Coordinates of C-alpha atoms in Angstrom, one line a residue:
X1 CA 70.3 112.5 -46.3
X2 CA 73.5 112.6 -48.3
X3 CA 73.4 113.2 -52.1
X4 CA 75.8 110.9 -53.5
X5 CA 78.0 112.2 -56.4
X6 CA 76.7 112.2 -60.1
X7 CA 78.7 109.8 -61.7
X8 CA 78.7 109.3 -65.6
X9 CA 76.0 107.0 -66.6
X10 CA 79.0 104.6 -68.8
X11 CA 80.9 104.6 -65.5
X12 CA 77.4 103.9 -64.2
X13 CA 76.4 100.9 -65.8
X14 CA 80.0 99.8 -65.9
X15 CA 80.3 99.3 -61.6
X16 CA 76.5 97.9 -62.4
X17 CA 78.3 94.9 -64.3
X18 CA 80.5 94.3 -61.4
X19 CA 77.9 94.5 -59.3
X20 CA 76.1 92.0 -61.5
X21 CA 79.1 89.5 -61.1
X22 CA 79.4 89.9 -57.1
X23 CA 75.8 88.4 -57.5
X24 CA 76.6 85.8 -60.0
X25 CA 79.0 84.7 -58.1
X26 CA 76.7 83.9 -55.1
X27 CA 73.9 82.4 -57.0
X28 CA 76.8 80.5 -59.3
X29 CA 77.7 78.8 -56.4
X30 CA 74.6 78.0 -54.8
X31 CA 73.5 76.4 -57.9
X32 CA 76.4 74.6 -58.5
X33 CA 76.2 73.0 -55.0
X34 CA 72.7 71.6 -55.1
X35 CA 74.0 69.9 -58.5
X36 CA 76.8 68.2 -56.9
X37 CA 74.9 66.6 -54.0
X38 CA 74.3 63.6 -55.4
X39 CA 78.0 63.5 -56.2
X40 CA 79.0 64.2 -52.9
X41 CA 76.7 61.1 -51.4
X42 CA 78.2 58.7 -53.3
X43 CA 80.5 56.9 -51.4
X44 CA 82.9 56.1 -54.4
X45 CA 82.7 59.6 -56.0
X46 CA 81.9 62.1 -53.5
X47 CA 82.1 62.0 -49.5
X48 CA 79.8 59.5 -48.6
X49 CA 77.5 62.0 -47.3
X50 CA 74.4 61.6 -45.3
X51 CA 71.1 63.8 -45.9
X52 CA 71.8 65.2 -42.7
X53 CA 75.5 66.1 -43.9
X54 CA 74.4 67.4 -47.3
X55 CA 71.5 69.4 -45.2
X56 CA 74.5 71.3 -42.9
X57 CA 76.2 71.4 -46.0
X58 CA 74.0 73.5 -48.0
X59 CA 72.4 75.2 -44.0
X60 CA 76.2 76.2 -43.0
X61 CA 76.4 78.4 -45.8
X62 CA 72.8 79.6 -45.6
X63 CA 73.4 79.7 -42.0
X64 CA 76.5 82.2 -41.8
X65 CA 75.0 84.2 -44.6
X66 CA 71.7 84.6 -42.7
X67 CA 73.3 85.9 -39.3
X68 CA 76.3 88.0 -40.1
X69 CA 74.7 90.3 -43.2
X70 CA 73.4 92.5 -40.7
X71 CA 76.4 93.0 -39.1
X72 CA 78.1 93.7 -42.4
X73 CA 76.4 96.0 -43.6
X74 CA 77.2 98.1 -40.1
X75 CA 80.7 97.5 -41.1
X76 CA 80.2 98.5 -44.6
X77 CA 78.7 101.9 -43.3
X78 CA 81.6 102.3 -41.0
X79 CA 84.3 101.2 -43.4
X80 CA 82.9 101.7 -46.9
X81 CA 81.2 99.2 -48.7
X82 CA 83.9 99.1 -51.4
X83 CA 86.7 97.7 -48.6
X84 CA 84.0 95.7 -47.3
X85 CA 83.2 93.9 -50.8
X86 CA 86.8 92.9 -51.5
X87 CA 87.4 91.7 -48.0
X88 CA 83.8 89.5 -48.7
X89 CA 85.5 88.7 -52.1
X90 CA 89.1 87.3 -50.7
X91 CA 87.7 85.3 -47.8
X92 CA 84.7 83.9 -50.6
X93 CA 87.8 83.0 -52.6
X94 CA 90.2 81.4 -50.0
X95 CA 87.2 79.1 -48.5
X96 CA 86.4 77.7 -52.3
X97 CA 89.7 76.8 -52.4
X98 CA 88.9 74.8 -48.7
X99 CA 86.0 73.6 -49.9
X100 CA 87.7 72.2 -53.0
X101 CA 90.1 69.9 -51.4
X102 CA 87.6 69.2 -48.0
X103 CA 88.5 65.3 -47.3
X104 CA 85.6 64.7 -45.6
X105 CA 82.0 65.9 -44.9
X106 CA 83.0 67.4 -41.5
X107 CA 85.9 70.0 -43.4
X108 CA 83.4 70.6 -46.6
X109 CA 80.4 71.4 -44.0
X110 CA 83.0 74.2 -42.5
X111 CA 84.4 75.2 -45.5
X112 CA 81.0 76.0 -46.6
X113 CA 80.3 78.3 -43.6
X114 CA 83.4 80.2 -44.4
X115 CA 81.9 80.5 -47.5
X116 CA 78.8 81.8 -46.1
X117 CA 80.9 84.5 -44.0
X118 CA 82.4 85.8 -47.8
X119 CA 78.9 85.9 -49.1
X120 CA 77.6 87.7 -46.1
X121 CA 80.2 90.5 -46.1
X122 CA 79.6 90.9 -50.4
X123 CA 75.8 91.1 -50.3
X124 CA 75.1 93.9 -48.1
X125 CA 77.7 96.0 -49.7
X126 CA 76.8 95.4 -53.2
X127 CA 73.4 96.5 -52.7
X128 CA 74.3 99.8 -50.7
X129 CA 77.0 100.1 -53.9
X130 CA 74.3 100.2 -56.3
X131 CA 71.8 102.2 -54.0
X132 CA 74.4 105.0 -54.0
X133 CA 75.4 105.1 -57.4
X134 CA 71.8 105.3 -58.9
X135 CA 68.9 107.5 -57.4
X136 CA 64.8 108.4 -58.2
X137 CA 63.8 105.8 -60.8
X138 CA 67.4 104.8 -62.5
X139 CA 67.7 102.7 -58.9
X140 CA 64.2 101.4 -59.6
X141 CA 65.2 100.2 -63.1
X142 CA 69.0 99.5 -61.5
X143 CA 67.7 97.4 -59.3
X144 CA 65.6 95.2 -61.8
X145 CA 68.4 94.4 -63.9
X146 CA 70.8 93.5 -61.1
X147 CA 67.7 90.6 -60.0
X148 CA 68.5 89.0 -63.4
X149 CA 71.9 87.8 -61.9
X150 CA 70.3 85.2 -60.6
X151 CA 68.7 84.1 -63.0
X152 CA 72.1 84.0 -65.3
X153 CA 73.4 82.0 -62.3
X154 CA 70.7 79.7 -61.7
X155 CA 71.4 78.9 -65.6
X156 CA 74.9 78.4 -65.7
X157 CA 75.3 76.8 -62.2
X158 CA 74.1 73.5 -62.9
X159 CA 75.2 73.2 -66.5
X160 CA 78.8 74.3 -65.5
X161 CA 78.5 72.1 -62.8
X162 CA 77.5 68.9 -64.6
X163 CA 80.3 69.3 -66.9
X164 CA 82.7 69.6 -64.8
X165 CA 81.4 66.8 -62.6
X166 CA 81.2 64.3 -65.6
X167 CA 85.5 65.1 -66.5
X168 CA 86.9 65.8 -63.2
X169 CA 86.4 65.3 -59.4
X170 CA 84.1 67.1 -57.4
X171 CA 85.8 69.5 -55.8
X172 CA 86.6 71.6 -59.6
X173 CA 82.6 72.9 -58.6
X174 CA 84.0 75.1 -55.9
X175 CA 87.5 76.0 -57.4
X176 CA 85.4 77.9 -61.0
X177 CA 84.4 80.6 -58.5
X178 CA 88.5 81.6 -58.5
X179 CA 88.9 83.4 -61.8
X180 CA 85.6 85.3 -61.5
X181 CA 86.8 86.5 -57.9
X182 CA 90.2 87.4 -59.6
X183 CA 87.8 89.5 -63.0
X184 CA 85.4 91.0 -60.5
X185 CA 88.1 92.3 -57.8
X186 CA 89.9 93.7 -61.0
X187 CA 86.8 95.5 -62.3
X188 CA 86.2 96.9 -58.3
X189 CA 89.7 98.5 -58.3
X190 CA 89.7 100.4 -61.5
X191 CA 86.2 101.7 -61.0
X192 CA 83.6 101.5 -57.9
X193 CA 84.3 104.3 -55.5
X194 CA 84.5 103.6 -51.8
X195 CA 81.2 104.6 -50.5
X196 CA 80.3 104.9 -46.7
X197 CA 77.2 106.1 -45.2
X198 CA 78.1 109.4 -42.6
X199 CA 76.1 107.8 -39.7
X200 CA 78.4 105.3 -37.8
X201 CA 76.7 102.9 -36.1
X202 CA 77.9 100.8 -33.5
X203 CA 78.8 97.2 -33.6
X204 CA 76.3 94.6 -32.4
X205 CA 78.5 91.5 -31.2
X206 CA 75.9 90.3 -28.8
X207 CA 73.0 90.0 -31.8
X208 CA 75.7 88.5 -34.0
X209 CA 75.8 85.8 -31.4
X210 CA 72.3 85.6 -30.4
X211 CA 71.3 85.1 -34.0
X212 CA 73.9 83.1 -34.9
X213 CA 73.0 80.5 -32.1
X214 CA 69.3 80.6 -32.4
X215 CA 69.3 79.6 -35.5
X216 CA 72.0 77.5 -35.3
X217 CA 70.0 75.5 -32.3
X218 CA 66.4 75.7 -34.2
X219 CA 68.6 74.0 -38.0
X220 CA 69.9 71.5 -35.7
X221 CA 67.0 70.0 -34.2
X222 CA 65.2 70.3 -37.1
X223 CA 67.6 68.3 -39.3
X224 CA 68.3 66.1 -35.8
X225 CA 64.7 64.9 -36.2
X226 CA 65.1 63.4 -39.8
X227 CA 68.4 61.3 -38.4
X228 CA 66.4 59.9 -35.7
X229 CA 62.7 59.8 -37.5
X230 CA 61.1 61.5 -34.5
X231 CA 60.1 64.2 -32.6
X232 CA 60.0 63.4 -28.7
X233 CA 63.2 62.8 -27.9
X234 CA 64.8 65.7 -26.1
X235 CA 67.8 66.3 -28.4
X236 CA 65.2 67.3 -31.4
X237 CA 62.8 69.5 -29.4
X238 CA 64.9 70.9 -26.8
X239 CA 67.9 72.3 -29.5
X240 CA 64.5 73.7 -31.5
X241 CA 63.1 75.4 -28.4
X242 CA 66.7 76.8 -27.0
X243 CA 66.9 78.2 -31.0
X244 CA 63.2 79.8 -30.6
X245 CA 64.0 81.4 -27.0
X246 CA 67.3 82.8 -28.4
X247 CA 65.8 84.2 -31.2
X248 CA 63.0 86.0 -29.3
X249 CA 66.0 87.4 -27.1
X250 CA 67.6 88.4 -30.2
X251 CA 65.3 90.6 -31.4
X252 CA 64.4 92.2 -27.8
X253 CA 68.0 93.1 -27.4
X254 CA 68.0 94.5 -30.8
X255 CA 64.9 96.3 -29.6
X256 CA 66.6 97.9 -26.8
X257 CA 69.5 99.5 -28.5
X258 CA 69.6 102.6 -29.4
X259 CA 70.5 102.5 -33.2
X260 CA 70.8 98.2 -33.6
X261 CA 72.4 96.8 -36.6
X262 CA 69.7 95.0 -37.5
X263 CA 66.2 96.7 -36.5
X264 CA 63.1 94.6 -35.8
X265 CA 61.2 98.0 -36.3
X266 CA 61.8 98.2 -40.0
X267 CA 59.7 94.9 -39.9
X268 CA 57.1 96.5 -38.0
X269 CA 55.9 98.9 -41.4
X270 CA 53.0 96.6 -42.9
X271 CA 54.6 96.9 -46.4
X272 CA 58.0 96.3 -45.8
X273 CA 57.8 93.7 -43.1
X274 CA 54.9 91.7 -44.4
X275 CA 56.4 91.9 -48.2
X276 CA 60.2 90.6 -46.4
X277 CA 57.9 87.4 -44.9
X278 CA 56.3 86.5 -47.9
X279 CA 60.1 87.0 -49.8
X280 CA 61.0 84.6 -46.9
X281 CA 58.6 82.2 -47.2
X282 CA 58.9 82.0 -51.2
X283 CA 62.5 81.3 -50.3
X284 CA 61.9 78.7 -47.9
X285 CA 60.1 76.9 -50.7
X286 CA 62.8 77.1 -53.6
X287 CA 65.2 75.8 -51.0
X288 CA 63.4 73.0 -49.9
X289 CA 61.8 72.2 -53.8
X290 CA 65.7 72.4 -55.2
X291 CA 66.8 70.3 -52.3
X292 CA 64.3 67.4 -53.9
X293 CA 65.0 68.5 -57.4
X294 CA 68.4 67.2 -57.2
X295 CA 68.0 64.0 -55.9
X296 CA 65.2 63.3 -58.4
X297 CA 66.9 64.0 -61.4
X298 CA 69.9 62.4 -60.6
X299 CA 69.5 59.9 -57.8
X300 CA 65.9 58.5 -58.9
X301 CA 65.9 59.5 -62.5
X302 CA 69.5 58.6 -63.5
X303 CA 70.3 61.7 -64.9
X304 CA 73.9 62.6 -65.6
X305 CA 74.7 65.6 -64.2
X306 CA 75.1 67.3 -67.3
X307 CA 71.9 65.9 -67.7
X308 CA 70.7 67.2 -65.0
X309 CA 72.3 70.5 -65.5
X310 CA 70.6 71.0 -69.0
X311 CA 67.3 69.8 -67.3
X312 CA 67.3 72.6 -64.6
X313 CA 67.4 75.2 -67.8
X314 CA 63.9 76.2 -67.8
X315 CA 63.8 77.5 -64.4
X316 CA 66.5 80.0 -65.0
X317 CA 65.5 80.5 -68.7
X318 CA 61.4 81.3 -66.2
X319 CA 63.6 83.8 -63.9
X320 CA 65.6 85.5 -66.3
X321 CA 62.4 86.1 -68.5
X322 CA 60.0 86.7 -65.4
X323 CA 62.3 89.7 -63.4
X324 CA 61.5 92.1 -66.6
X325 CA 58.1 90.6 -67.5
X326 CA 56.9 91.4 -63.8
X327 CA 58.4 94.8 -63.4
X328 CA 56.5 95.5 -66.6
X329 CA 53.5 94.6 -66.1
X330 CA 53.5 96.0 -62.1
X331 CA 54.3 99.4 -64.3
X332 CA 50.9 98.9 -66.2
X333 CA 48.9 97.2 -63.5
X334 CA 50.1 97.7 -59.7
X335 CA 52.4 95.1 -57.7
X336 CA 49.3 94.0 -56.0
X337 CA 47.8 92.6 -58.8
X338 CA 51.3 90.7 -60.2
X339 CA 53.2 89.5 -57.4
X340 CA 50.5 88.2 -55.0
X341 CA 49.0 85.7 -58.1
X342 CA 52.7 84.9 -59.3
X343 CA 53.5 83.5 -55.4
X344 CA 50.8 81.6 -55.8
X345 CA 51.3 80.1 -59.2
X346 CA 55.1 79.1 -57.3
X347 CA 53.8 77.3 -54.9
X348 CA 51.2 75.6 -57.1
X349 CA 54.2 74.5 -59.5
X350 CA 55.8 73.2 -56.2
X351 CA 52.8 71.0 -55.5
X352 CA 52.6 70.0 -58.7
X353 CA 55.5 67.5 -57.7
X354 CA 53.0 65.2 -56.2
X355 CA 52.5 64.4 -59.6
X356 CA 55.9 63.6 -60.6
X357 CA 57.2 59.4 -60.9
X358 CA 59.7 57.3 -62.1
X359 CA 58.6 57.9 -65.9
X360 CA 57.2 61.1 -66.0
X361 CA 57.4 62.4 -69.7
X362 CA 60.6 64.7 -69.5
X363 CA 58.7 67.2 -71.7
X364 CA 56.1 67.5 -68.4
X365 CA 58.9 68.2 -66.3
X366 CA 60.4 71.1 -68.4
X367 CA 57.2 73.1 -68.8
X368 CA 56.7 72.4 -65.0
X369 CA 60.0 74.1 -64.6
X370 CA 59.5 76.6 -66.7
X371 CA 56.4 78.0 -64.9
X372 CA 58.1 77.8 -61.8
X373 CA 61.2 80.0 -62.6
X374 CA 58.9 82.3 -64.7
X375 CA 56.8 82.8 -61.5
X376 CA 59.8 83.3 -59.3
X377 CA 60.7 85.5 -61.3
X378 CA 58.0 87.5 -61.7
X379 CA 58.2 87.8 -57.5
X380 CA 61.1 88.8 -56.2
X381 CA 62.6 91.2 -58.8
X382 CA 59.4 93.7 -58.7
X383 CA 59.0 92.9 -54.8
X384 CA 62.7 93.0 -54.0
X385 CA 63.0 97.0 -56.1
X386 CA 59.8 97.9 -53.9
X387 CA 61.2 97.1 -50.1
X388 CA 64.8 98.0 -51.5
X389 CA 63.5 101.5 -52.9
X390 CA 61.6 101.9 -49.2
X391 CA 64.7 102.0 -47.6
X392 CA 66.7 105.1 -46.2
X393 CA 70.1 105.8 -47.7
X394 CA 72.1 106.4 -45.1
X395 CA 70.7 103.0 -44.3
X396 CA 71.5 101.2 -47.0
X397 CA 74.3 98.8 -45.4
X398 CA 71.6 97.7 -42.2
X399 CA 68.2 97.7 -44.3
X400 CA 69.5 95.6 -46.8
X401 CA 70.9 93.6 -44.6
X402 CA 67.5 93.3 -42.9
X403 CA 65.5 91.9 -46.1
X404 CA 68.2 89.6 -47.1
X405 CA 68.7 88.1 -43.4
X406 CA 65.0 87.6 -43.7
X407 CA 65.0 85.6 -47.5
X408 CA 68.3 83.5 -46.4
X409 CA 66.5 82.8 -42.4
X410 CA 64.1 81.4 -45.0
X411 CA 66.5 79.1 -47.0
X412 CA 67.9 78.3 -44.0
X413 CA 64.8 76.8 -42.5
X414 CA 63.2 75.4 -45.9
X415 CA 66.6 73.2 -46.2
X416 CA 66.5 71.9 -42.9
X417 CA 62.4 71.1 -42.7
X418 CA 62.0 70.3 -46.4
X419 CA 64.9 67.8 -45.6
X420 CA 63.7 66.3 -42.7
X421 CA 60.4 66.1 -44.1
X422 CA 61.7 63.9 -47.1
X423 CA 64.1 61.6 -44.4
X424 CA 61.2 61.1 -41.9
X425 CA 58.7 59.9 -44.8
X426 CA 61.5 58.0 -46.7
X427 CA 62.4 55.5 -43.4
X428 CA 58.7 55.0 -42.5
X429 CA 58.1 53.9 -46.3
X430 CA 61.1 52.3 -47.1
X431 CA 61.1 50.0 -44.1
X432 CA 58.7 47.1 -44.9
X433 CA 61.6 46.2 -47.8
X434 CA 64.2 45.5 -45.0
X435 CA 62.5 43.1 -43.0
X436 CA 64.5 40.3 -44.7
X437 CA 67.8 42.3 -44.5
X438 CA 71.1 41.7 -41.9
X439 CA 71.5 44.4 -39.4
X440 CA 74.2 46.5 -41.3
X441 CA 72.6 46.5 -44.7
X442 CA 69.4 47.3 -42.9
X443 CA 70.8 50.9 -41.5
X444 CA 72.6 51.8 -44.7
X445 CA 69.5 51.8 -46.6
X446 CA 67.3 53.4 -44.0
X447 CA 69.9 57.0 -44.7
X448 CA 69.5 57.6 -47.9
X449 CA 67.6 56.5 -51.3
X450 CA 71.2 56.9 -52.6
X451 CA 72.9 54.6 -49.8
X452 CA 70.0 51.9 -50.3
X453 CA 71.1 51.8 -53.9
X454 CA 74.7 51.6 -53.5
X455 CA 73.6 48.8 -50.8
X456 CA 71.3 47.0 -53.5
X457 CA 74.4 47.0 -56.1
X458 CA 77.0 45.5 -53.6
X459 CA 74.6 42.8 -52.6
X460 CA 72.8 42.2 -55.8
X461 CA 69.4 43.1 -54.5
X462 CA 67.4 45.5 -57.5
X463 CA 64.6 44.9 -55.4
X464 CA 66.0 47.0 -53.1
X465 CA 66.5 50.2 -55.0
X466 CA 63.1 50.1 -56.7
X467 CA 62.0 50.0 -52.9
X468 CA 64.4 52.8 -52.4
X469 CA 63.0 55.0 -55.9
X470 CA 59.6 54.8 -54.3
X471 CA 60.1 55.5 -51.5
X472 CA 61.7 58.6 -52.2
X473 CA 59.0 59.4 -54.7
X474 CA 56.4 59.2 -52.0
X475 CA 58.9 61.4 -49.9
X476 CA 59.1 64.2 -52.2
X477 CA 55.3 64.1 -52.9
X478 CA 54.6 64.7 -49.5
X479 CA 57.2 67.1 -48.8
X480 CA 56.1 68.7 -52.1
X481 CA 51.9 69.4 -50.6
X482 CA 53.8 70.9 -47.1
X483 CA 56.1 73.1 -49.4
X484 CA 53.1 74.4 -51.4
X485 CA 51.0 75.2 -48.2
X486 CA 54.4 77.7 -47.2
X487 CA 54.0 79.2 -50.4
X488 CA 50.4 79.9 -50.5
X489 CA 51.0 81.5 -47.0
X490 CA 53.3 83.4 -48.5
X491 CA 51.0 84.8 -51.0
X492 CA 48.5 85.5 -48.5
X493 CA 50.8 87.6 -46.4
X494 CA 51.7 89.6 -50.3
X495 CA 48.2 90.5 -50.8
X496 CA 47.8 91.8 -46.5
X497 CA 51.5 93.6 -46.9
X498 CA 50.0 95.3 -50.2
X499 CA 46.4 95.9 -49.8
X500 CA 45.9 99.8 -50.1
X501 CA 45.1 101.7 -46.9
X502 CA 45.5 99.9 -43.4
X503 CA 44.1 100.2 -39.9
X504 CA 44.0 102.7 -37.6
X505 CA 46.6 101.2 -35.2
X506 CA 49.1 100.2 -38.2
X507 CA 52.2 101.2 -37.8
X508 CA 53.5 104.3 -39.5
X509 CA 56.2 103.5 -42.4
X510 CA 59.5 103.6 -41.5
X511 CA 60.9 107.2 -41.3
X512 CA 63.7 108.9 -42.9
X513 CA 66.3 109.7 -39.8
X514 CA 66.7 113.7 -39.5
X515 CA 70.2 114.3 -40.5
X516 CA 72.1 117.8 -39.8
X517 CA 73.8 119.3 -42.6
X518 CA 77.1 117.5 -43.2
X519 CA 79.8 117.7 -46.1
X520 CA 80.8 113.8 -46.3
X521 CA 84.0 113.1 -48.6
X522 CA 81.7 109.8 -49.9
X523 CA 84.7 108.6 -52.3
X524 CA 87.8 107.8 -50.5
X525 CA 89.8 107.7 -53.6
X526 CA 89.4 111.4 -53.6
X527 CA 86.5 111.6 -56.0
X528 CA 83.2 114.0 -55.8
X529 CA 82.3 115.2 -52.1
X530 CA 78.4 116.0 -51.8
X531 CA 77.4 118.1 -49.1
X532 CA 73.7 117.4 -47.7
X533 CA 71.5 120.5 -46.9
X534 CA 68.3 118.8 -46.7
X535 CA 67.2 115.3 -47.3
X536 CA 67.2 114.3 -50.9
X537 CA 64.2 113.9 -52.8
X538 CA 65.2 110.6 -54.6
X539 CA 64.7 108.5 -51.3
X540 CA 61.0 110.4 -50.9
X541 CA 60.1 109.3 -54.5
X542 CA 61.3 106.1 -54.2
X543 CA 59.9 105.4 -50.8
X544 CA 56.7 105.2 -52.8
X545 CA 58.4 102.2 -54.5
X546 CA 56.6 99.9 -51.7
X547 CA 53.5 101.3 -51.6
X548 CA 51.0 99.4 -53.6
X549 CA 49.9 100.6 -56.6
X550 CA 52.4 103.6 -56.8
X551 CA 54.9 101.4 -58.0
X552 CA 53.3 101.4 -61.1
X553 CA 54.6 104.9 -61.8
X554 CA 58.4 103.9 -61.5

C-alpha cells in the first residue's frame, strides 16, 4: 500500500475545513430543497408542481448521485481526486445556476440531475482526500468531525432557505451555493495536493449504464403508482420489474470483471456490507420522513418557511451533538452497543408521527425532532468512521464510492416509496369530499393537499381544505408506521453486521490487494513522493475500525 506524505497537522486540518465545506455544500443544498417544496407547488409562487414532479425533483438528484459515485471515484484514482473535486465543484456550480432560473418543473427536474452529476464527482474524492491525508487513528477522529458537516448543513439549510424564500423568489435557494463554490475552489488551489491512488483501474461504462437505468426504471414505477393510485396496471409493475432485472445484471457484470469500479464483493464481508444496508435503510427513512416533514410544517401547519426553517433546528442541533456523543461513547462501550439501539430510537421517533395532528403542541414537535437528529447522529458518524476505516487505501476512490452508492440507492428509493405511500393513501381518503365537486376541480384536488387548498380558495370551499389537511394527516401517519418498520430492519441488520464472531461459511473480510513496491509521485504539484516497500500499517489498525468492539480502542 502507498504511504502518503506527512503533511503538517495546520496544513492538515486546514484541507480538513475545505473538506468540511465540499460536504456542506451537498447537505446545504439538500436541505434547502426539501424547504422549498412547498414553494415550488404553489401554483402562484413556485412551479405548480405535482408530488410526482417534486418526487423526480428531489429522486433526479439522488438518482445521478447514487449511480455515477462509483464511477468517480475510478476517475478520481486515475486522475487525482484533487482535479476530480473541482471539476464536481464547477459543474455543481453551473447547474445551480440552471436550476435557479428552471421555468418549469420539467428544466428544474433536469437541472437537478446535473446537480446530482456535480455532487457525485465531489463526494468520492473528498473522502479519498481526507483518507490520504490523515492515517491510524487521526483518520478515525478525521473522519468524525468531517460527519458534523451535515449536521451544520441540515441547520443552516432550512433557516437560509426560509429567509430567502420569504424576500425573494424561489430560485435565490439554488443560486447561495455560488459563493461557497467560488471560497471552497479558492481554499482547494492554495492548499489540497492532487492525490491519485497507483492502481489504475479501468472504466466501467456498461455498470454506469446498467445502474443508472435500473434504478431509474424501479424510481419510475414506484412514483408512477402514486399518479395513478395503483399497482396492476403494467406501466407501474413492469418499469419496477425491468429496474429489478437490470439491477441484478448490474451487479453480475460487475461480478465478472476483473477489477469493477464498483465491487459487489466488498458487500459480501458481514461487517461492511451488512453495516452499508442498515446505513441504507436509515437513509431511506430520513428521506422519506423529511419528504412529509415539509409538507406538514408548511402546507398543513401554515408555517412560514422561516418558520419552518427555525422549526427543523432541533434535528440538526440532535446531529451535530449526536456524531461526537456516539463516537464517544462507542470509545467506552463498543459500536455494538450504541449504534444498533440509536437506529432503533430513529425509527421509533419516525413512527412517532402517527401521533402528530393539526394542533399538536409545537413544543411536542421540537423534542420529537430533537431525538430524531440526536439519534441520527449518534448512527452514521461512529458507523460511517468504522466501514470508511475498513477500506483499502489504494481503494479509497471505489470503496467509498461503494458505501455512499449504497446510503443515496437508499434516499433514492425512500423518496419515491415514502411518496407514493403518502399519494396512494391521500386520494383514497380524500375522495369521499369530492363527490359534490365538477370534473376539473375534482382532479386538482385529488394531486395534492396543496392543489386541493389552492382549489378550495378559488372556489370558496374551506370545507375542502380541512378535507385536504386530514387527509394528509392520515397520509403521513401511515406512511410514518411503513417508515418505522424500514428502520427497525435496519437496526436488526446493525446488530447481525456487528455481532462478534460469525459462521463458519462467512465470508472472509475484504483483503488488502498485494501491491509491489512502487515509488508514486502522489502530489502532482511536485510535493512529497512516498515510496511503498510493504503495506502500511495504518490501514491494518484501522481495518479493526469495523470490527465490533475494537472500535472502542480508536
Amino acid at each position: 500500500m502507498t504511504t502518503p506524505p506527512t503533511l503538517p497537522k495546520f496544513r492538515q486540518r486546514l484541507i480538513l475545513v475545505v473538506l468540511m465545506s465540499c460536504s456542506l455544500l451537498i447537505w446545504l443544498d439538500n436541505t434547502v430543497l426539501s424547504t422549498t417544496l412547498e414553494t415550488l407547488a404553489d401554483p402562484v409562487r413556485g412551479l405548480d408542481a405535482s408530488p410526482a414532479e417534486l418526487q423526480w425533483a428531489t429522486g433526479s438528484y439522488t438518482l445521478a448521485f447514487a449511480t455515477l459515485m462509483f464511477t468517480a471515484g475510478a476517475l478520481g484514482d486515475r486522475f487525482g481526486h484533487r482535479a476530480l473535486l473541482v471539476t464536481g465543484l464547477v459543474v455543481f456550480a453551473g447547474s445551480s445556476v440552471w436550476a435557479a432560473y428552471a421555468g418549469d418543473a420539467g428544466q428544474l427536474i433536469a437541472a437537478r440531475a446535473a446537480m446530482g452529476v456535480g455532487s457525485a464527482l465531489i463526494m468520492p474524492a473528498d473522502l479519498a482526500i481526507l483518507m490520504w491525508t490523515f492515517t491510524g487513528p487521526a483518520r478515525t477522529s478525521a473522519i468524525a468531525v468531517f460527519s458534523t458537516s451535515a449536521g451544520v448543513g441540515m441547520a443552516v439549510g432550512p433557516v437560509l432557505a426560509g429567509v430567502l424564500l420569504d424576500h425573494f423568489w424561489w430560485g435565490s435557494v439554488f443560486l447561495v451555493n455560488i459563493p461557497v463554490v467560488a471560497l471552497t475552489l479558492a481554499g482547494i488551489a492554495v492548499l489540497v495536493p492532487n492525490f491519485r491512488s497507483p492502481v489504475r483501474r479501468p472504466l466501467d461504462p456498461a455498470g454506469m449504464v446498467l445502474s443508472i437505468s435500473g434504478l431509474a426504471a424501479l424510481a419510475y414505477g414506484l412514483i408512477r403508482a402514486g399518479q395513478v393510485a395503483a399497482w396492476s396496471r403494467t406501466d407501474v409493475w413492469a418499469p419496477i420489474a425491468v429496474g429489478l432485472v437490470l439491477l441484478a445484471v448490474f451487479v453480475l457484470v460487475e461480478l465478472r470483471i476483473k477489477v469493477p469500479s464498483f465491487d459487489p464483493r466488498l458487500l459480501a464481508q458481514r461487517t461492511f456490507g451488512g453495516g452499508n444496508v442498515a446505513l441504507g435503510l436509515l437513509l431511506f427513512t430520513v428521506a422519506a420522513i423529511t419528504f412529509y416533514n415539509a409538507f406538514y410544517l408548511q402546507g398543513t401547519r401554515g408555517f412560514s418557511p422561516t418558520e419552518a426553517g427555525l422549526a427543523s433546528l432541533p434535528t440538526a442541533f440532535g446531529a451535530i451533538v449526536g456524531a461526537p456523543l456516539g463516537a464517544r461513547l462507542v470509545r467506552r462501550s463498543s459500536l455494538l452497543a450504541v449504534t444498533p439501539a440509536s437506529l432503533a430510537l430513529a425509527a421509533l421517533t419516525m413512527g412517532a408521527y402517527g401521533f402528530l395532528g393539526l394542533d399538536t403542541p409545537l413544543v411536542r414537535i421540537e423534542l420529537l425532532l430533537l431525538a430524531q437528529g440526536l439519534s441520527i447522529g449518534m448512527v452514521i458518524g461512529p458507523v460511517t468512521a468504522a466501514l470508511i476505516s475498513s477500506l483499502p487505501l489504494e481503494r479509497a476512490g471505489a470503496g467509498s464510492a461503494v458505501t455512499n452508492t449504497v446510503r443515496q440507492t437508499g434516499s433514492v428509493i425512500g423518496i419515491a416509496a415514502g411518496g407514493t405511500i403518502m399519494s396512494l393513501v391521500y386520494r383514497r381518503t380524500i375522495e369521499p369530499a369530492l363527490t359534490d365537486l365538477p370534473g376539473p376541480v375534482r382532479d386538482r384536488a385529488r394531486v395534492s393537499a396543496e392543489q386541493a387548498r389552492h382549489v378550495a380558495t378559488a372556489i370558496h370551499r374551506p370545507a375542502l381544505a380541512h378535507a385536504a389537511d386530514d387527509a394528509f394527516i392520515h397520509a403521513m401517519h401511515v406512511g410514518a408506521v411503513w417508515i418505522m418498520l424500514a428502520g427497525l430492519l435496519g437496526a436488526a441488520v446493525l446488530v447481525l453486521a456487528l455481532r462478534p464472531g460469525g459462521s463458519p461459511g462467512e465470508p472472509e473480510p475484504v483483503a488488502e490487494p498485494e501491491l509491489e513496491p512502487v515509488t508514486e509521485p502522489v502530489d502532482d504539484r511536485g510535493g512529497s513522493r512516498a515510496t511503498a516497500e510493504a503495506p502500511s500499517r495504518s490501514g491494518a489498525d484501522d481495518r479493526s475500525a469495523c470490527e465490533g468492539d475494537d472500535v472502542g480502542s480508536h
